[in-house]
PDB file of C-alpha atoms in Angstrom:
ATOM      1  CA  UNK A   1     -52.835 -54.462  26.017  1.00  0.00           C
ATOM      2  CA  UNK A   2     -54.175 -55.179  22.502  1.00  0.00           C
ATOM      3  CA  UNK A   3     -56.436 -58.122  21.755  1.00  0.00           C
ATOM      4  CA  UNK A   4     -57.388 -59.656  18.644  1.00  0.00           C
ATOM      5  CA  UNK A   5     -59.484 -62.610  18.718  1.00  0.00           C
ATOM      6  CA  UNK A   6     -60.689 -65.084  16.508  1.00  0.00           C
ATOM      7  CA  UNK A   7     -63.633 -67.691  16.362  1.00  0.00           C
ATOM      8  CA  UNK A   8     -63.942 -70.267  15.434  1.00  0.00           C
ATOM      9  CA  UNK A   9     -60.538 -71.864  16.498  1.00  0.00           C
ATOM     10  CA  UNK A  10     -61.114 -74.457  14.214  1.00  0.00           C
ATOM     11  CA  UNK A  11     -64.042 -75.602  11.260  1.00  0.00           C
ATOM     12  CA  UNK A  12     -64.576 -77.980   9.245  1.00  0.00           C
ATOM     13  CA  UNK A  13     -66.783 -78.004   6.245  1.00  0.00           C
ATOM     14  CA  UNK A  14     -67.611 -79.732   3.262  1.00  0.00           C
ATOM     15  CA  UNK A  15     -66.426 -78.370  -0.100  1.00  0.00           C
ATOM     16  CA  UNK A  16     -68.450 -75.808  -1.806  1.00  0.00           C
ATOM     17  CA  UNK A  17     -69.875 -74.846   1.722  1.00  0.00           C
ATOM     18  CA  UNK A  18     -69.427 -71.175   2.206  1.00  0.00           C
ATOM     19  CA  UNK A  19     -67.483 -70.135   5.470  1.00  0.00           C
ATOM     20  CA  UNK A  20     -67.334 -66.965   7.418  1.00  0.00           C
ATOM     21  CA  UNK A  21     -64.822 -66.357  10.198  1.00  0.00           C
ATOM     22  CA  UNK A  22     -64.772 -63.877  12.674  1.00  0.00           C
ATOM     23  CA  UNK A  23     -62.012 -61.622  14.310  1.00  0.00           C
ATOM     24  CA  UNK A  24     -62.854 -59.161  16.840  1.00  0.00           C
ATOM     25  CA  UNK A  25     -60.428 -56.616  18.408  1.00  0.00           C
ATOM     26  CA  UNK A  26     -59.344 -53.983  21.276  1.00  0.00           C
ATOM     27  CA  UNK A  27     -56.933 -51.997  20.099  1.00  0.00           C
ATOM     28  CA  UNK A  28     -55.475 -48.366  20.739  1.00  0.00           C
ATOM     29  CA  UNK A  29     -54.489 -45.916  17.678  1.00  0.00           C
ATOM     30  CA  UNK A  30     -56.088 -48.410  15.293  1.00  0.00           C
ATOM     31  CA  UNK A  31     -54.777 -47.856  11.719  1.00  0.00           C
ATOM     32  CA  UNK A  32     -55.579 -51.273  10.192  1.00  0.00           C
ATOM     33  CA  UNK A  33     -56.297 -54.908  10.283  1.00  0.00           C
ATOM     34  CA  UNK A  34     -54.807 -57.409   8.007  1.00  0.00           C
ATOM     35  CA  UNK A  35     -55.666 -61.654   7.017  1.00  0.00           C
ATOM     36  CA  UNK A  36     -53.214 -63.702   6.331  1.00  0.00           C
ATOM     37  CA  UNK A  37     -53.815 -67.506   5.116  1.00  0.00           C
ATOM     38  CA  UNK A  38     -50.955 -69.686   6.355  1.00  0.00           C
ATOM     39  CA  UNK A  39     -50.882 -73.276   5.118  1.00  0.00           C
ATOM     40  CA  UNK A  40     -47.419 -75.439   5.748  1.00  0.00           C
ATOM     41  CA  UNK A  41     -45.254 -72.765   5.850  1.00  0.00           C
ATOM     42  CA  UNK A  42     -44.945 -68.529   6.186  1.00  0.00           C
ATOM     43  CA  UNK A  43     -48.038 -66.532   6.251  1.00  0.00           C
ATOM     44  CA  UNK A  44     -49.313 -65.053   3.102  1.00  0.00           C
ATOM     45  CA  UNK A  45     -51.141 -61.812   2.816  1.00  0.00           C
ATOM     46  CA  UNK A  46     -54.660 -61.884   1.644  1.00  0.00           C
ATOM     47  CA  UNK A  47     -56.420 -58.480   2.935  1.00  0.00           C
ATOM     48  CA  UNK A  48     -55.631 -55.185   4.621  1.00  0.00           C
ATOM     49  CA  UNK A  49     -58.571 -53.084   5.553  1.00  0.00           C
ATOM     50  CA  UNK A  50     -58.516 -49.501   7.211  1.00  0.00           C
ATOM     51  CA  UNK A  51     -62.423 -48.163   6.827  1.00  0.00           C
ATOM     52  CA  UNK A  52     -65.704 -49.498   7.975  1.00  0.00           C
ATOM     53  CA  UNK A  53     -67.900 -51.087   5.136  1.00  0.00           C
ATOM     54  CA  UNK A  54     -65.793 -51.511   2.857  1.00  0.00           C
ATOM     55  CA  UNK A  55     -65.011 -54.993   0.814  1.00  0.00           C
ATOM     56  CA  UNK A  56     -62.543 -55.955  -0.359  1.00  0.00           C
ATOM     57  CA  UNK A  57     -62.503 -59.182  -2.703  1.00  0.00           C
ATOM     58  CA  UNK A  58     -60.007 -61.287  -4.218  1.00  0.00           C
ATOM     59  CA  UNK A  59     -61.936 -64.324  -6.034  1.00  0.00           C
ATOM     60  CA  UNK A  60     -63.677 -66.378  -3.527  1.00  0.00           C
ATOM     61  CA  UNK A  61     -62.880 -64.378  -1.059  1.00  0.00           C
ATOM     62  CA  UNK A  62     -63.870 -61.220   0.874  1.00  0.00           C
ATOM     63  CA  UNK A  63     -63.778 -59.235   3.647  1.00  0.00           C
ATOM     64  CA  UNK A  64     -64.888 -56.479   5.558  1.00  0.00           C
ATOM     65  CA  UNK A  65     -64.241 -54.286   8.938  1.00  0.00           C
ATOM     66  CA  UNK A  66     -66.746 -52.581  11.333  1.00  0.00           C
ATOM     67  CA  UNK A  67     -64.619 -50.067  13.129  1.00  0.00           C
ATOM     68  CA  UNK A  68     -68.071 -49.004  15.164  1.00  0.00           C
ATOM     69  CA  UNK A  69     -68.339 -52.511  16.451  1.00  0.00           C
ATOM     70  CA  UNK A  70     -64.733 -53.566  16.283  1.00  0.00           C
ATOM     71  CA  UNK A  71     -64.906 -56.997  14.215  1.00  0.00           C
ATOM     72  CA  UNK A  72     -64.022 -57.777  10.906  1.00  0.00           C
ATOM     73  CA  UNK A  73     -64.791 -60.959   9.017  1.00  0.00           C
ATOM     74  CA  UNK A  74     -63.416 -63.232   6.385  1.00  0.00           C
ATOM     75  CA  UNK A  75     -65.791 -64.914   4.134  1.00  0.00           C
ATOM     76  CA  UNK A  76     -65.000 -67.981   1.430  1.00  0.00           C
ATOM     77  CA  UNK A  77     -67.590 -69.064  -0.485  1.00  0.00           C
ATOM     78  CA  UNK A  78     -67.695 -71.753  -3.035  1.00  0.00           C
ATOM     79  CA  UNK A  79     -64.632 -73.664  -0.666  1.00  0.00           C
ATOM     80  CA  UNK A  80     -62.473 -76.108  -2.236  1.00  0.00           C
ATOM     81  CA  UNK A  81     -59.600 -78.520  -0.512  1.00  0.00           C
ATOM     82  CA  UNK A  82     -57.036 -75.709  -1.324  1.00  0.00           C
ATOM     83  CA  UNK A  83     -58.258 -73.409   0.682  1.00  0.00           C
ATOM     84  CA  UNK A  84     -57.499 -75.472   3.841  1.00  0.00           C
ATOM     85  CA  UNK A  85     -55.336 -73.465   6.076  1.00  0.00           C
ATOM     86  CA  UNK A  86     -54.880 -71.636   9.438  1.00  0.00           C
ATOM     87  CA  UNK A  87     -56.241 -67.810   8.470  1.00  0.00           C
ATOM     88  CA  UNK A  88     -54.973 -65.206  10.630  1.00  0.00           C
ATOM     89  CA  UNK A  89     -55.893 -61.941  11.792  1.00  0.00           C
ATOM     90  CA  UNK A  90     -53.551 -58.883  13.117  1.00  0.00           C
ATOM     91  CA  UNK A  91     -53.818 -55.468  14.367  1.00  0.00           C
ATOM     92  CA  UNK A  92     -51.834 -53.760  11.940  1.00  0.00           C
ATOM     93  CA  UNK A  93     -48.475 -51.685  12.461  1.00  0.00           C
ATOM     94  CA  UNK A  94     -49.203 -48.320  13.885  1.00  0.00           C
ATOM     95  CA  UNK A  95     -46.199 -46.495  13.203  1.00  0.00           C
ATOM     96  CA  UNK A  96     -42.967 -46.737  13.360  1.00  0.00           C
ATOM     97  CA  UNK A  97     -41.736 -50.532  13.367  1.00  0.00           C
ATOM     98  CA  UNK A  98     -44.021 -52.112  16.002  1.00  0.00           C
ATOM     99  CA  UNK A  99     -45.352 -54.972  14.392  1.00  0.00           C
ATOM    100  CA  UNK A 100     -48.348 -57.041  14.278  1.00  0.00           C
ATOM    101  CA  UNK A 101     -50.630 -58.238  17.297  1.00  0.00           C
ATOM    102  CA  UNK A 102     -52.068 -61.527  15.894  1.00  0.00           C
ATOM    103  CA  UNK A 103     -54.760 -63.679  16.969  1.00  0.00           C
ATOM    104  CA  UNK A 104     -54.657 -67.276  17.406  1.00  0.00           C
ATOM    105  CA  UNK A 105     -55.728 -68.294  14.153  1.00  0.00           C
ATOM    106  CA  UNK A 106     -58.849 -70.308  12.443  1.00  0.00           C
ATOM    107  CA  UNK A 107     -57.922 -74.000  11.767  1.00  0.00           C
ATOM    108  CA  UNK A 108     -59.877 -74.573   7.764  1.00  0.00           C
ATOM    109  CA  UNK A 109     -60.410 -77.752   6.844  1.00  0.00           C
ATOM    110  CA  UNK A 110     -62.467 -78.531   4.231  1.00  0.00           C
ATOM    111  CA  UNK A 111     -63.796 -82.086   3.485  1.00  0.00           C
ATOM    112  CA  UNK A 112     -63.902 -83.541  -0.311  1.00  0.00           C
TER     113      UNK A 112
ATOM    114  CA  UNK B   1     -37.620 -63.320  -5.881  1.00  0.00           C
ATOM    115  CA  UNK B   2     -36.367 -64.318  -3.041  1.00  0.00           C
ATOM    116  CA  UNK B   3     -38.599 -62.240  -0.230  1.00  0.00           C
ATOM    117  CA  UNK B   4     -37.387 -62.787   2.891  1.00  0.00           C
ATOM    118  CA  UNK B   5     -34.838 -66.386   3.340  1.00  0.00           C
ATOM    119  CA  UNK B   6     -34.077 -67.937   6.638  1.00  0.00           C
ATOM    120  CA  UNK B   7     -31.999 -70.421   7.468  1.00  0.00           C
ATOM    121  CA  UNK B   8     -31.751 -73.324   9.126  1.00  0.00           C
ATOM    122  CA  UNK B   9     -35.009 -74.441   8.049  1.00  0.00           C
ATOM    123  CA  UNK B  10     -34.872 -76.910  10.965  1.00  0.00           C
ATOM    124  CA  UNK B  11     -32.440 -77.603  13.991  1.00  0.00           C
ATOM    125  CA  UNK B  12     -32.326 -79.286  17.413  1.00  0.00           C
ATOM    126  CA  UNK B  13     -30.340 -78.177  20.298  1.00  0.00           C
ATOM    127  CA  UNK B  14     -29.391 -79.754  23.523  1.00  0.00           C
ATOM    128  CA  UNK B  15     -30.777 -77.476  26.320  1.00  0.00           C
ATOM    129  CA  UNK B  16     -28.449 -75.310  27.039  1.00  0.00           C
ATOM    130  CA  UNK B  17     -26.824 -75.205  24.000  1.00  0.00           C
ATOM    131  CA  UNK B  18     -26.405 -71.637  21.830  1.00  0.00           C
ATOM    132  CA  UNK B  19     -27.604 -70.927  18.448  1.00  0.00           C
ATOM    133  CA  UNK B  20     -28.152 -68.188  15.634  1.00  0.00           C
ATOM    134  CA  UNK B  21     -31.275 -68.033  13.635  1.00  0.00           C
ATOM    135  CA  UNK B  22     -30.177 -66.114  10.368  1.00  0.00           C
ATOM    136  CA  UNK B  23     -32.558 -63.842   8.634  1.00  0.00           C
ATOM    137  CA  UNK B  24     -32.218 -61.894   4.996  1.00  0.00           C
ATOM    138  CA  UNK B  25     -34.608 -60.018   3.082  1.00  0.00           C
ATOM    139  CA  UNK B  26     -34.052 -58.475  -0.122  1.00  0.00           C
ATOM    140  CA  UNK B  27     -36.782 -55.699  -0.501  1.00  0.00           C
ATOM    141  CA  UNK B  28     -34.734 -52.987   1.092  1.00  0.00           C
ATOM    142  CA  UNK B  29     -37.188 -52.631   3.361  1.00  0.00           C
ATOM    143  CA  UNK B  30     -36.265 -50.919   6.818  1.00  0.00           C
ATOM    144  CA  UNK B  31     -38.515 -52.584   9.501  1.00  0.00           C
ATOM    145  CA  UNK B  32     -37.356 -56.249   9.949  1.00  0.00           C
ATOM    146  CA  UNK B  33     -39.174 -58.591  12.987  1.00  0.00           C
ATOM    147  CA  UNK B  34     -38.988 -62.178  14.669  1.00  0.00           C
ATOM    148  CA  UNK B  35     -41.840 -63.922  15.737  1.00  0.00           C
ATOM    149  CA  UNK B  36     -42.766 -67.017  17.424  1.00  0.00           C
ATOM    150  CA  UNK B  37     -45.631 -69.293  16.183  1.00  0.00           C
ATOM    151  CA  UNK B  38     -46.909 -72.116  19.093  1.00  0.00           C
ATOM    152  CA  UNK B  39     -49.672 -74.271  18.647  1.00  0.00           C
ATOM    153  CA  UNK B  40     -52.742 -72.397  19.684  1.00  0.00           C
ATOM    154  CA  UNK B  41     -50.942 -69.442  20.207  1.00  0.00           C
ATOM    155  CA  UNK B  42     -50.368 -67.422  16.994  1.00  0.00           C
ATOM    156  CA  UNK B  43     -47.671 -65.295  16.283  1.00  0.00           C
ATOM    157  CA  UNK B  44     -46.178 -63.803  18.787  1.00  0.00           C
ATOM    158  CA  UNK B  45     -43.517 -60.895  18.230  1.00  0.00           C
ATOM    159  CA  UNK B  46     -40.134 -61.622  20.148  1.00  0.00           C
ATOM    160  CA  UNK B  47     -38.046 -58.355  18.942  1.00  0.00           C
ATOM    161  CA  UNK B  48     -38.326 -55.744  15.987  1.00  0.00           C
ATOM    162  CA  UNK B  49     -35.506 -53.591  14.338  1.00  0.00           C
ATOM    163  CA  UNK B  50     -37.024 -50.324  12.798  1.00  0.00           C
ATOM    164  CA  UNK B  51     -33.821 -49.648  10.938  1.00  0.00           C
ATOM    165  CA  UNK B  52     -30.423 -50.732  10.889  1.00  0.00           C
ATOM    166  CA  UNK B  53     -28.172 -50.426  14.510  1.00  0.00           C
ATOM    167  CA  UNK B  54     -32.235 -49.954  16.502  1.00  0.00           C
ATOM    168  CA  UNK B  55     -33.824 -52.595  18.075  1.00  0.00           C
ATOM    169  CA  UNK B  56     -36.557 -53.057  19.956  1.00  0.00           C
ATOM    170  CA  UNK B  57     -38.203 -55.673  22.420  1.00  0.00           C
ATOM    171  CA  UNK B  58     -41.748 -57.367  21.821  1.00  0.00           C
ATOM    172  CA  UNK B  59     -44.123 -58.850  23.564  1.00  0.00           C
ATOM    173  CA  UNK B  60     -41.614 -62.046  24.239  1.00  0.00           C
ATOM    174  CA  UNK B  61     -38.100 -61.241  24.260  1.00  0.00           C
ATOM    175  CA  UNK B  62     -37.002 -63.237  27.674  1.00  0.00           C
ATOM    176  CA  UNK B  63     -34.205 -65.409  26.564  1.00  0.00           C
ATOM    177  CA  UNK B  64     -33.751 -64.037  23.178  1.00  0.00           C
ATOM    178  CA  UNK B  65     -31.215 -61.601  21.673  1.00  0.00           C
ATOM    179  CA  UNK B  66     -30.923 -59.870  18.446  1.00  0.00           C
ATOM    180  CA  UNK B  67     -28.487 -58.237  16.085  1.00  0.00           C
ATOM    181  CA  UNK B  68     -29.444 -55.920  13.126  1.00  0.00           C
ATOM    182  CA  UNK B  69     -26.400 -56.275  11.363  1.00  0.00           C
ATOM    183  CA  UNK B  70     -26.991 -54.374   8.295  1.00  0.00           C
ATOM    184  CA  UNK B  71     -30.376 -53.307   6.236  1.00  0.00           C
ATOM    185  CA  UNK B  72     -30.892 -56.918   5.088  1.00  0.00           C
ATOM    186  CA  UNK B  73     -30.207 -59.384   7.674  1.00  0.00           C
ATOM    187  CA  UNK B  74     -31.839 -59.502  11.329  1.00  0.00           C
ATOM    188  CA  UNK B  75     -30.498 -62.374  13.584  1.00  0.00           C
ATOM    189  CA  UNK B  76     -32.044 -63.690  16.417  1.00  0.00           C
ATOM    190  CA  UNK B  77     -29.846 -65.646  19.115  1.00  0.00           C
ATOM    191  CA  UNK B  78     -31.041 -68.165  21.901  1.00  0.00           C
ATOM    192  CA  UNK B  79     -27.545 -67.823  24.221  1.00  0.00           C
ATOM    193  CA  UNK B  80     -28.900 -71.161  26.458  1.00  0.00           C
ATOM    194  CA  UNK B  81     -31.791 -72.648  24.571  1.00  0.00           C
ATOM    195  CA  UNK B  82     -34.509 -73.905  26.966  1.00  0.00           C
ATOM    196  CA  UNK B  83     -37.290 -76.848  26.418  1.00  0.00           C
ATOM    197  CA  UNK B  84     -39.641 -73.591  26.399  1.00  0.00           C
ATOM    198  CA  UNK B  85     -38.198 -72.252  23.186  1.00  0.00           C
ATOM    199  CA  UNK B  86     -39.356 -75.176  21.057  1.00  0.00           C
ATOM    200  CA  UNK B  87     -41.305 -73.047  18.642  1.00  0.00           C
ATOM    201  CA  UNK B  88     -41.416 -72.450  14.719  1.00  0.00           C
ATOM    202  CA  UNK B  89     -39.789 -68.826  14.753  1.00  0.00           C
ATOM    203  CA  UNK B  90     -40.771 -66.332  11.857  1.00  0.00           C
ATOM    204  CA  UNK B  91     -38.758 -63.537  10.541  1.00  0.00           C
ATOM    205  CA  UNK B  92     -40.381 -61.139   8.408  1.00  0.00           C
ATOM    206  CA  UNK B  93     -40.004 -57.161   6.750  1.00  0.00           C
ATOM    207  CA  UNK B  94     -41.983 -54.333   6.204  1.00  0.00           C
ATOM    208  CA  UNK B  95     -41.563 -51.146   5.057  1.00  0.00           C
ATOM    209  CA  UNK B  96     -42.676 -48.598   8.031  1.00  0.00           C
ATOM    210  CA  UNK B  97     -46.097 -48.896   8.883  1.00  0.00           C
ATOM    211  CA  UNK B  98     -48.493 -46.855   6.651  1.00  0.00           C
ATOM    212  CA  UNK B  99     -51.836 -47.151   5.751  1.00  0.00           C
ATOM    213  CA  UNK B 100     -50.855 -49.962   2.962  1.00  0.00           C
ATOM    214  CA  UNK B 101     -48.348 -51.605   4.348  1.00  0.00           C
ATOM    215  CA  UNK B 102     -48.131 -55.461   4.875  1.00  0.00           C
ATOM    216  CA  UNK B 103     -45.279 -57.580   6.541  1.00  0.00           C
ATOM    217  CA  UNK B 104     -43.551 -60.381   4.221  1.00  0.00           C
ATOM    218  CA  UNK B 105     -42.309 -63.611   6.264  1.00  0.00           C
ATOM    219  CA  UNK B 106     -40.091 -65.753   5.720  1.00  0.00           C
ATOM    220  CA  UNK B 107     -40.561 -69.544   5.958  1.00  0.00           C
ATOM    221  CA  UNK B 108     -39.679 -70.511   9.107  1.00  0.00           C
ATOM    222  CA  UNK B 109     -37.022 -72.358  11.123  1.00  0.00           C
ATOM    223  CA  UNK B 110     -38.609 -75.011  13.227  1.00  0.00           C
ATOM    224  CA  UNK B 111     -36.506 -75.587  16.309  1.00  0.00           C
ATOM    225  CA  UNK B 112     -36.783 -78.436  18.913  1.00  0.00           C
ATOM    226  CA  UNK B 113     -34.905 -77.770  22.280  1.00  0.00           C
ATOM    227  CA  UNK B 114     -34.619 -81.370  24.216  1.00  0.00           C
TER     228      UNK B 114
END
């Protein structure tokens, strides 16, 4: 059975602090792993990484995947309010239409 | 751009009361999926539909049924909704998985069984 896992379960920081959260995994056929941020409503794709050591960065934020040691993380630096949110982490599709095997999520909140 | 709609946004049943949850998305994409969201739980994937007239259970399908009714739409239906199905459920598309592909969702229908 897959298992994605993610730590902390919740954080709370202080704007401009810089964060870094954590998802490990056990997965078979691994093709990818993908963040979402999800604030009130439906998920919203931030990353999808496929190769070890690789960043990939979108403003504040970036994040990379260690297929040797299984983990990937998500780091934010500079926070601000907006950026409170539950991020998530899945074990991408692996063919076919199986979906995603998500973890339980990283509660953000980050103080004024 | 629409993305993926879902509607009701919010509902409460009576347990043991039936319901459709109605799903649309308008990227022609072939892969269409429910999930389940619970508080400390994450998303969990109830049924997927690879293409139109397939459909396939997930990791939570007891008490659920589904209905691919065309390339767009994806239905889920709770036939005797139970205090257990209280949930936000998620609908979302994809096109078949590939090394770039990412799932679109829609924005939930929060449902309270009492």
């Amino acid at each position: 059975e897959d298992k994605v896992v993610q730590s902390p379960l919740s954080l709370v920081v202080h704007e401009g602090d810089t964060v870094t959260l954590n998802c490990s995994y056990e997965v078979t056929n691994f093709r990818s792993l993908l963040w979402y941020k999800q604030e009130k409503k439906a998920p919203t794709f931030l990353f999808m990484l496929t190769s070890s050591g690789i960043e990939k960065k979108s403003g504040r934020l970036s994040s990379i995947l260690d297929k040797k040691e299984l983990f990937s993380i998500l780091n934010i630096t500079a926070t601000q309010t907006g950026d409170s949110a539950v991020y998530l982490c899945a074990r991408g599709g692996r063919g076919g239409a199986d979906g995603l095997t998500f973890g339980k999520g990283t509660h953000l909140i980050i103080q004024p | 751009n629409a993305g993926v709609t879902q509607t009701p946004k919010f509902q409460v049943l009576k347990t043991g009361q039936s319901m459709t949850l109605q799903c649309a998305q308008d990227m022609n994409h072939n892969s269409m999926y429910w999930y389940r969201q619970d508080p400390g739980m994450g998303l969990r994937l109830i049924y997927y539909s690879a293409s139109e007239g397939t459909t396939d259970k997930g990791e939570v399908p007891n008490g659920y049924n589904v209905s691919r009714l065309n390339k767009r739409e994806f239905s889920l239906r709770l036939e005797s909704a139970a205090p257990s199905q209280t949930s936000v459920y998620f609908c979302a598309s994809s096109e078949p998985w590939t090394v770039n592909t990412e799932a679109f969702f829609g924005q939930g229908t929060r449902l309270t069984v009492v």
